[in-house]
Coordinates of C-alpha atoms in Angstrom, one line a residue:
M13 CA 76.5 96.2 178.4
N14 CA 77.4 93.6 181.1
G15 CA 75.2 95.6 183.5
K16 CA 77.0 98.8 182.9
R17 CA 75.2 102.0 181.7
L18 CA 77.1 103.6 178.8
T19 CA 77.0 107.3 178.1
P20 CA 76.3 107.8 174.4
K21 CA 79.0 109.8 172.7
Q22 CA 77.6 113.1 171.6
A23 CA 78.3 114.3 168.1
K24 CA 80.6 117.3 167.9
L25 CA 78.6 120.3 166.6
P26 CA 80.3 122.8 164.3
P27 CA 81.3 126.1 165.8
R28 CA 78.5 128.7 165.8
A29 CA 78.9 132.3 164.7
T30 CA 77.9 135.2 166.9
R31 CA 75.9 136.6 164.0
P32 CA 74.7 135.0 160.8
L33 CA 76.0 135.5 157.3
V34 CA 73.1 136.0 154.9
F35 CA 73.5 134.2 151.6
G36 CA 70.8 133.0 149.2
N37 CA 68.0 134.5 151.3
E38 CA 69.1 132.3 154.2
E39 CA 71.0 133.0 157.4
H40 CA 74.0 130.8 158.0
L41 CA 75.4 130.4 161.5
N42 CA 78.1 127.8 160.8
L43 CA 80.4 126.6 158.1
R44 CA 78.5 123.5 157.3
S45 CA 75.3 125.4 156.5
L46 CA 77.2 128.0 154.5
T47 CA 79.1 125.4 152.5
F48 CA 75.9 123.7 151.6
G49 CA 74.4 127.0 150.6
F50 CA 77.5 127.8 148.4
A51 CA 77.1 124.4 146.7
R52 CA 73.4 125.0 145.9
N53 CA 74.0 128.5 144.5
W54 CA 77.5 128.3 143.2
E55 CA 77.1 130.9 140.6
A56 CA 76.5 133.6 143.2
A57 CA 78.9 132.2 145.7
G58 CA 82.0 133.4 143.9
Q59 CA 81.3 137.1 144.5
V60 CA 80.6 136.5 148.2
I61 CA 83.8 134.6 148.7
R62 CA 85.9 137.4 147.3
S63 CA 84.0 140.0 149.4
T64 CA 85.3 141.8 152.5
N65 CA 82.1 140.9 154.3
F66 CA 82.9 137.1 154.0
E67 CA 86.5 137.5 155.3
N68 CA 85.3 139.7 158.2
W69 CA 82.6 137.2 159.1
L70 CA 85.2 134.4 159.2
K71 CA 87.7 136.3 161.3
R72 CA 85.5 138.4 163.7
T73 CA 82.2 136.7 164.0
L74 CA 83.3 133.0 163.7
G75 CA 86.7 133.7 165.1
D76 CA 88.4 131.3 162.7
E77 CA 91.6 132.9 161.6
E78 CA 93.1 129.5 160.8
R79 CA 90.3 128.9 158.3
V80 CA 91.0 132.2 156.6
N81 CA 94.7 131.3 156.3
A82 CA 93.8 128.0 154.8
L83 CA 91.6 129.6 152.3
V84 CA 94.2 132.1 151.2
K85 CA 96.7 129.2 150.8
V86 CA 94.2 127.4 148.5
I87 CA 92.6 130.1 146.4
G88 CA 94.8 133.2 147.1
P89 CA 93.7 136.5 148.7
L90 CA 90.0 136.6 149.5
T91 CA 89.6 140.2 148.6
G92 CA 90.8 142.0 145.5
V93 CA 92.3 140.3 142.4
G94 CA 94.5 137.2 142.7
G95 CA 94.5 133.6 143.2
G96 CA 94.9 132.3 139.6
E97 CA 91.5 130.7 139.7
S98 CA 88.0 132.1 139.5
G99 CA 84.4 131.2 139.3
E100 CA 83.3 127.6 139.9
R101 CA 86.7 126.2 140.9
V102 CA 87.1 128.9 143.6
V103 CA 83.8 128.0 145.0
T104 CA 84.7 124.3 145.0
R105 CA 88.0 124.8 146.7
T106 CA 86.4 127.1 149.2
C107 CA 83.9 124.5 150.1
M108 CA 86.7 121.9 150.6
V109 CA 88.3 124.2 153.2
L110 CA 85.2 125.4 155.0
D111 CA 83.9 121.8 155.6
P112 CA 86.2 119.1 154.4
P113 CA 84.0 116.1 155.2
Q114 CA 81.4 117.3 152.8
P115 CA 81.4 115.8 149.3
L116 CA 83.1 117.6 146.4
H117 CA 80.8 120.4 145.2
Y118 CA 81.2 121.6 141.6
K119 CA 78.7 123.3 139.3
G120 CA 75.7 121.8 141.2
L121 CA 77.1 118.3 141.5
S122 CA 78.0 116.9 144.8
L123 CA 80.3 113.8 144.7
S124 CA 82.4 111.6 146.9
P125 CA 85.5 109.9 145.3
D126 CA 83.7 106.6 145.0
G127 CA 80.7 108.3 143.3
V128 CA 82.5 109.9 140.4
G129 CA 82.9 106.7 138.4
P130 CA 79.1 105.7 138.5
A131 CA 78.2 109.3 137.8
M132 CA 80.4 109.3 134.7
A133 CA 78.9 106.0 133.6
L134 CA 75.4 107.4 133.8
A135 CA 76.4 110.5 131.9
I136 CA 78.0 108.7 129.0
H137 CA 75.2 109.9 126.6
Q138 CA 74.6 113.3 128.3
T139 CA 76.8 116.0 126.7
M140 CA 76.5 118.7 129.4
R141 CA 77.0 116.3 132.4
R142 CA 79.9 114.8 130.6
Q143 CA 81.5 118.2 130.3
V144 CA 81.1 119.0 134.0
L145 CA 82.5 115.6 135.1
S146 CA 85.4 116.0 132.6
E147 CA 86.3 119.3 134.2
I148 CA 86.4 117.7 137.7
I149 CA 88.9 115.1 136.4
A150 CA 91.0 117.5 134.3
S151 CA 91.2 120.1 137.1
R152 CA 92.4 117.5 139.6
L153 CA 89.7 118.7 142.1
L154 CA 89.4 115.3 143.7
I155 CA 93.2 115.3 144.5
G156 CA 92.6 118.7 146.2
W157 CA 89.6 117.3 148.1
L158 CA 91.6 114.3 149.4
G159 CA 94.4 116.7 150.5
Q160 CA 91.9 118.7 152.6
Q161 CA 90.6 115.7 154.6
T162 CA 91.6 115.8 158.3
E163 CA 90.5 112.2 158.9
Q164 CA 92.8 110.0 156.8
R165 CA 91.4 106.7 155.8
P166 CA 93.2 103.8 154.1
E167 CA 91.1 104.0 151.0
F168 CA 92.1 107.7 150.5
V169 CA 95.6 106.6 149.4
A170 CA 94.1 104.3 146.8
Y171 CA 91.8 107.1 145.6
H172 CA 94.7 109.4 145.3
N173 CA 96.7 107.0 143.2
L174 CA 93.7 106.3 141.0
Y175 CA 92.7 109.9 140.3
E176 CA 96.3 111.0 139.8
N177 CA 96.4 109.2 136.5
M178 CA 93.0 110.1 135.2
P179 CA 93.7 113.6 133.7
V180 CA 96.4 112.1 131.4
L181 CA 94.0 109.5 130.1
L182 CA 91.2 112.0 129.7
S183 CA 93.3 114.5 127.8
Q184 CA 94.1 112.1 125.0
S185 CA 91.5 112.1 122.2
G186 CA 92.4 108.9 120.3
P187 CA 90.5 105.6 120.5
G188 CA 91.2 103.9 123.9
Y189 CA 91.4 107.2 125.8
G190 CA 89.2 110.2 126.6
F191 CA 86.0 110.1 128.6
E192 CA 85.3 106.5 127.8
R193 CA 88.6 105.3 129.1
V194 CA 88.1 107.1 132.4
V195 CA 84.7 105.5 132.8
Y196 CA 86.0 102.0 132.5
E197 CA 89.0 102.8 134.7
L198 CA 86.7 104.0 137.5
N199 CA 84.1 101.3 137.1
R200 CA 85.9 97.9 137.1
D201 CA 82.7 95.9 137.0
L202 CA 80.9 98.0 134.3
P203 CA 80.0 95.9 131.3
L204 CA 81.1 97.0 127.8
M205 CA 78.7 99.7 126.7
S206 CA 79.5 99.6 123.0
P207 CA 76.2 99.5 120.9
K208 CA 77.9 96.7 118.9
F209 CA 78.2 94.4 121.9
E210 CA 75.8 95.6 124.7
R211 CA 73.5 92.6 124.3
Y212 CA 76.3 90.2 125.3
Y213 CA 77.0 91.8 128.8
I214 CA 80.8 91.6 128.5
V215 CA 82.8 92.3 131.7
E216 CA 86.1 90.4 131.0
V217 CA 88.3 90.4 127.9
E218 CA 87.8 86.7 127.4
E219 CA 84.1 87.3 127.2
F220 CA 84.7 89.9 124.5
M221 CA 86.7 87.4 122.4
D222 CA 83.8 84.9 122.7
A223 CA 81.3 87.6 121.7
L224 CA 83.4 88.5 118.7
E225 CA 83.3 84.9 117.3
K226 CA 79.5 84.9 117.8
A227 CA 79.0 88.4 116.2
A228 CA 81.1 87.3 113.2
Q229 CA 78.4 84.8 112.3
E230 CA 75.5 87.3 112.4
T231 CA 74.1 89.0 109.4
G232 CA 74.3 92.8 109.3
R233 CA 77.6 92.8 111.3
P234 CA 79.5 96.2 111.2
A235 CA 82.5 96.7 109.0
H236 CA 84.8 96.2 112.0
P237 CA 84.4 95.5 115.7
I238 CA 86.4 98.3 117.3
D239 CA 84.8 101.6 118.4
R240 CA 85.7 104.0 121.1
H241 CA 84.0 102.0 123.8
V242 CA 85.7 98.8 122.8
A243 CA 89.1 100.4 122.6
A244 CA 88.6 102.1 126.0
F245 CA 87.3 98.8 127.6
L246 CA 90.3 96.9 126.3
G247 CA 92.7 99.5 127.4
A248 CA 91.3 99.5 131.0
R249 CA 90.7 95.7 131.4
A250 CA 93.7 94.2 129.6
K251 CA 97.1 95.2 131.0
A252 CA 98.8 94.1 127.7
V253 CA 96.9 96.7 125.7
T254 CA 99.2 99.6 125.9
D255 CA 99.6 102.7 123.7
Q256 CA 101.6 100.6 121.2
W257 CA 98.4 98.7 120.4
L258 CA 95.9 101.6 120.6
R259 CA 97.8 104.2 118.5
P260 CA 97.2 102.4 115.1
L261 CA 93.4 102.6 115.8
S262 CA 93.6 106.4 115.2
E263 CA 94.5 105.8 111.5
T264 CA 91.8 106.6 108.9
E265 CA 89.2 103.9 108.6
G266 CA 89.4 101.9 105.4
T267 CA 93.2 102.2 105.2
S268 CA 95.6 99.2 105.4
S269 CA 97.3 100.7 108.5
H270 CA 93.9 100.9 110.3
A271 CA 92.9 97.4 109.4
L272 CA 96.3 95.9 110.4
G273 CA 96.1 97.8 113.7
I274 CA 92.8 96.2 114.5
I275 CA 93.8 92.7 113.5
R276 CA 97.1 92.8 115.3
L277 CA 95.4 93.9 118.5
L278 CA 92.8 91.1 118.2
A279 CA 95.5 88.6 117.4
M280 CA 97.4 89.5 120.5
L281 CA 94.3 89.1 122.6
Q282 CA 93.5 85.8 121.0
N283 CA 96.9 84.5 121.9
S284 CA 97.0 86.0 125.5
A285 CA 93.5 84.7 126.3
K286 CA 94.6 81.3 124.9
K287 CA 91.6 81.1 122.7
G288 CA 91.4 78.3 120.1
P289 CA 90.7 78.7 116.4
M290 CA 88.3 81.6 115.6
P291 CA 87.5 81.0 111.9
H292 CA 84.4 83.2 111.8
L293 CA 86.2 86.2 113.2
C294 CA 89.1 85.6 110.7
R295 CA 86.6 85.5 107.9
W296 CA 85.1 88.8 109.2
M297 CA 88.6 90.4 109.2
L298 CA 89.4 89.1 105.7
D299 CA 87.5 92.0 104.0
L300 CA 89.4 94.5 106.1
L301 CA 92.7 93.4 104.7
E302 CA 91.8 94.0 101.1
P303 CA 93.4 97.5 101.1
A304 CA 96.6 96.0 102.5
V305 CA 96.6 93.4 99.7
K306 CA 96.0 96.1 97.1
A307 CA 98.9 98.1 98.5
Y308 CA 101.1 95.7 96.5
N309 CA 101.1 96.5 92.7
N310 CA 102.5 93.1 91.6
R311 CA 99.5 90.9 90.6
K312 CA 101.4 87.7 91.4
R313 CA 102.2 89.0 94.9
Q314 CA 98.5 89.9 95.5
K315 CA 97.4 86.4 94.6
A316 CA 100.1 84.9 96.9
L317 CA 98.8 87.1 99.7
R318 CA 95.2 86.1 99.2
D319 CA 96.2 82.4 99.2
E320 CA 98.1 82.9 102.5
L321 CA 95.1 84.7 104.0
D322 CA 92.7 81.9 103.0
K323 CA 95.0 79.4 104.8
A324 CA 95.0 81.6 107.9
V325 CA 91.2 81.8 107.9
G326 CA 91.0 78.0 107.6
K327 CA 93.2 77.7 110.7
G328 CA 91.2 80.4 112.6
A329 CA 94.5 82.2 113.5
L330 CA 94.5 86.0 113.5
A331 CA 98.2 86.1 114.0
D332 CA 98.8 84.2 110.7
M333 CA 96.6 86.8 108.9
V334 CA 99.0 89.6 109.7
K335 CA 102.3 87.8 109.3
P336 CA 102.4 88.3 105.5
F337 CA 102.3 92.0 106.1
D338 CA 105.0 92.2 108.7
D339 CA 107.7 92.3 106.0
A340 CA 108.0 96.0 105.4
A341 CA 111.0 95.4 103.0
A342 CA 108.8 93.4 100.7
L343 CA 106.4 96.3 100.3
D344 CA 109.3 98.6 99.8
R345 CA 110.7 96.4 97.0
D346 CA 107.2 96.2 95.4
K347 CA 107.0 100.0 95.4
K348 CA 110.5 100.4 94.0
G349 CA 109.8 97.8 91.3
F350 CA 106.6 99.5 90.4
A351 CA 108.3 102.9 90.2
A352 CA 111.0 101.4 88.0
A353 CA 108.4 99.8 85.8
M354 CA 106.6 103.1 85.4
T355 CA 109.8 104.8 84.5
N356 CA 110.6 102.2 81.8
Y357 CA 107.0 102.4 80.5
A358 CA 107.3 106.2 80.3
R359 CA 110.6 105.9 78.5
A360 CA 109.2 103.3 76.0
A361 CA 106.1 105.4 75.4
A362 CA 108.3 108.4 74.6
Q363 CA 110.3 106.3 72.2
V364 CA 107.2 105.0 70.5
G365 CA 105.9 108.6 70.2
N366 CA 109.2 109.7 68.6
L367 CA 109.0 106.9 66.1
E368 CA 105.4 107.7 65.2
R369 CA 106.3 111.4 64.7
E370 CA 109.3 110.5 62.6
A371 CA 107.2 108.2 60.4
A372 CA 104.6 110.9 59.9
R373 CA 107.4 113.4 59.0
R374 CA 108.8 111.0 56.5
D375 CA 105.4 110.5 54.9
T376 CA 105.0 114.2 54.6
T377 CA 108.4 114.6 53.0
A378 CA 107.8 111.9 50.5
Q379 CA 104.5 113.4 49.6
Q380 CA 106.1 116.8 49.1
M381 CA 108.9 115.3 46.9
G382 CA 106.4 113.5 44.8
E383 CA 104.4 116.6 44.2
Q384 CA 107.6 118.5 43.1
A385 CA 108.6 115.6 40.7
A386 CA 105.1 115.6 39.2
A387 CA 105.3 119.4 38.6
V388 CA 108.7 119.1 36.9
S389 CA 107.4 116.3 34.7
C390 CA 104.4 118.3 33.8
G391 CA 106.5 121.3 32.9
I392 CA 108.8 119.2 30.7
V393 CA 105.8 117.6 28.9
A394 CA 104.2 121.0 28.4
S395 CA 107.5 122.4 27.0
I396 CA 107.8 119.6 24.5
A397 CA 104.2 120.1 23.5
I398 CA 104.6 123.8 22.9
S399 CA 107.8 123.3 21.0
T400 CA 106.2 120.7 18.8
I401 CA 103.3 123.0 18.1
A402 CA 105.6 125.9 17.3
I403 CA 107.7 123.8 14.9
I404 CA 104.5 122.5 13.2
Y405 CA 103.2 126.1 13.0
L406 CA 106.6 127.3 11.5
I407 CA 106.6 124.6 9.0

């Protein structure tokens, strides 16, 4: 450049051992080669890592005492029993120390921090691959990988903060959490993958609300629009959707608490997205609220609730649909009133039963007294007749 001849910078080669370490029918003369071999044959690598031969090769042949100390710090003593971890995680952590720049190796997968999210999205319907990726997140292996990097990059801080929160989200099993939630957290541009809404290609929450109004007009629509994908998508893309809104979605489907949880969530999104009237969505949600209406025993109250819901549907306002059910005291009064009515009914029924039994007893007594009077009368008549015959006979 500018007439000057530049000497190209030579890549730094990894240290070479004086003799190879044989693993997987291959001779390895440096740590990069051995790390790659461990990653390909991770099931057999665990035994080699815990062997005296491996420790001696590192110390004497490769002359890397520092690497041995780093391994002991991460996985415990290389020989004998110890370390607290075994098997695949020991292999993974060993690979991190032996050659930090290499991707994270775990159970045959090799991933960099920015590749975990896409891998999880591709594995959404693959049970075995999902399990392996879940173990990577739950074991915080990516945090360990970042901690081993000697070359610190600005994006590593962002990756650390991102993956620090993922195990907590993964460990929760309710709607809005689990594997699906982590997928949407790690793939900010991934469209909603719910089978109910895939055809709409939804990336933003506002697009989801528009799709709801369209889906509400279609025949064969599902009973309700919230599945695990939708809940996870909303939890990841809408800051306002916290655990307060997601927890009710774990209630049993078909119950009033589950229905109210869905509609309250959608009502909040309708207001926050500043969406106008959504009459078709409100009509869709109307059937969901029938259990909430029937939770009241008073027929007049049920009719009043249905009238209020019809008005809310006409306005296209989801928030107005749940307002009548926000008064917990009203439902409590209804339950207490129903309980009192049942008590009064039971008391009245018992009184009627007593009266019926008393009437039957009196009828029986009257019948018995009538039979006794008839017998006495017959006896008197018979006595008179016998006396008359005797008198006539004596005369």
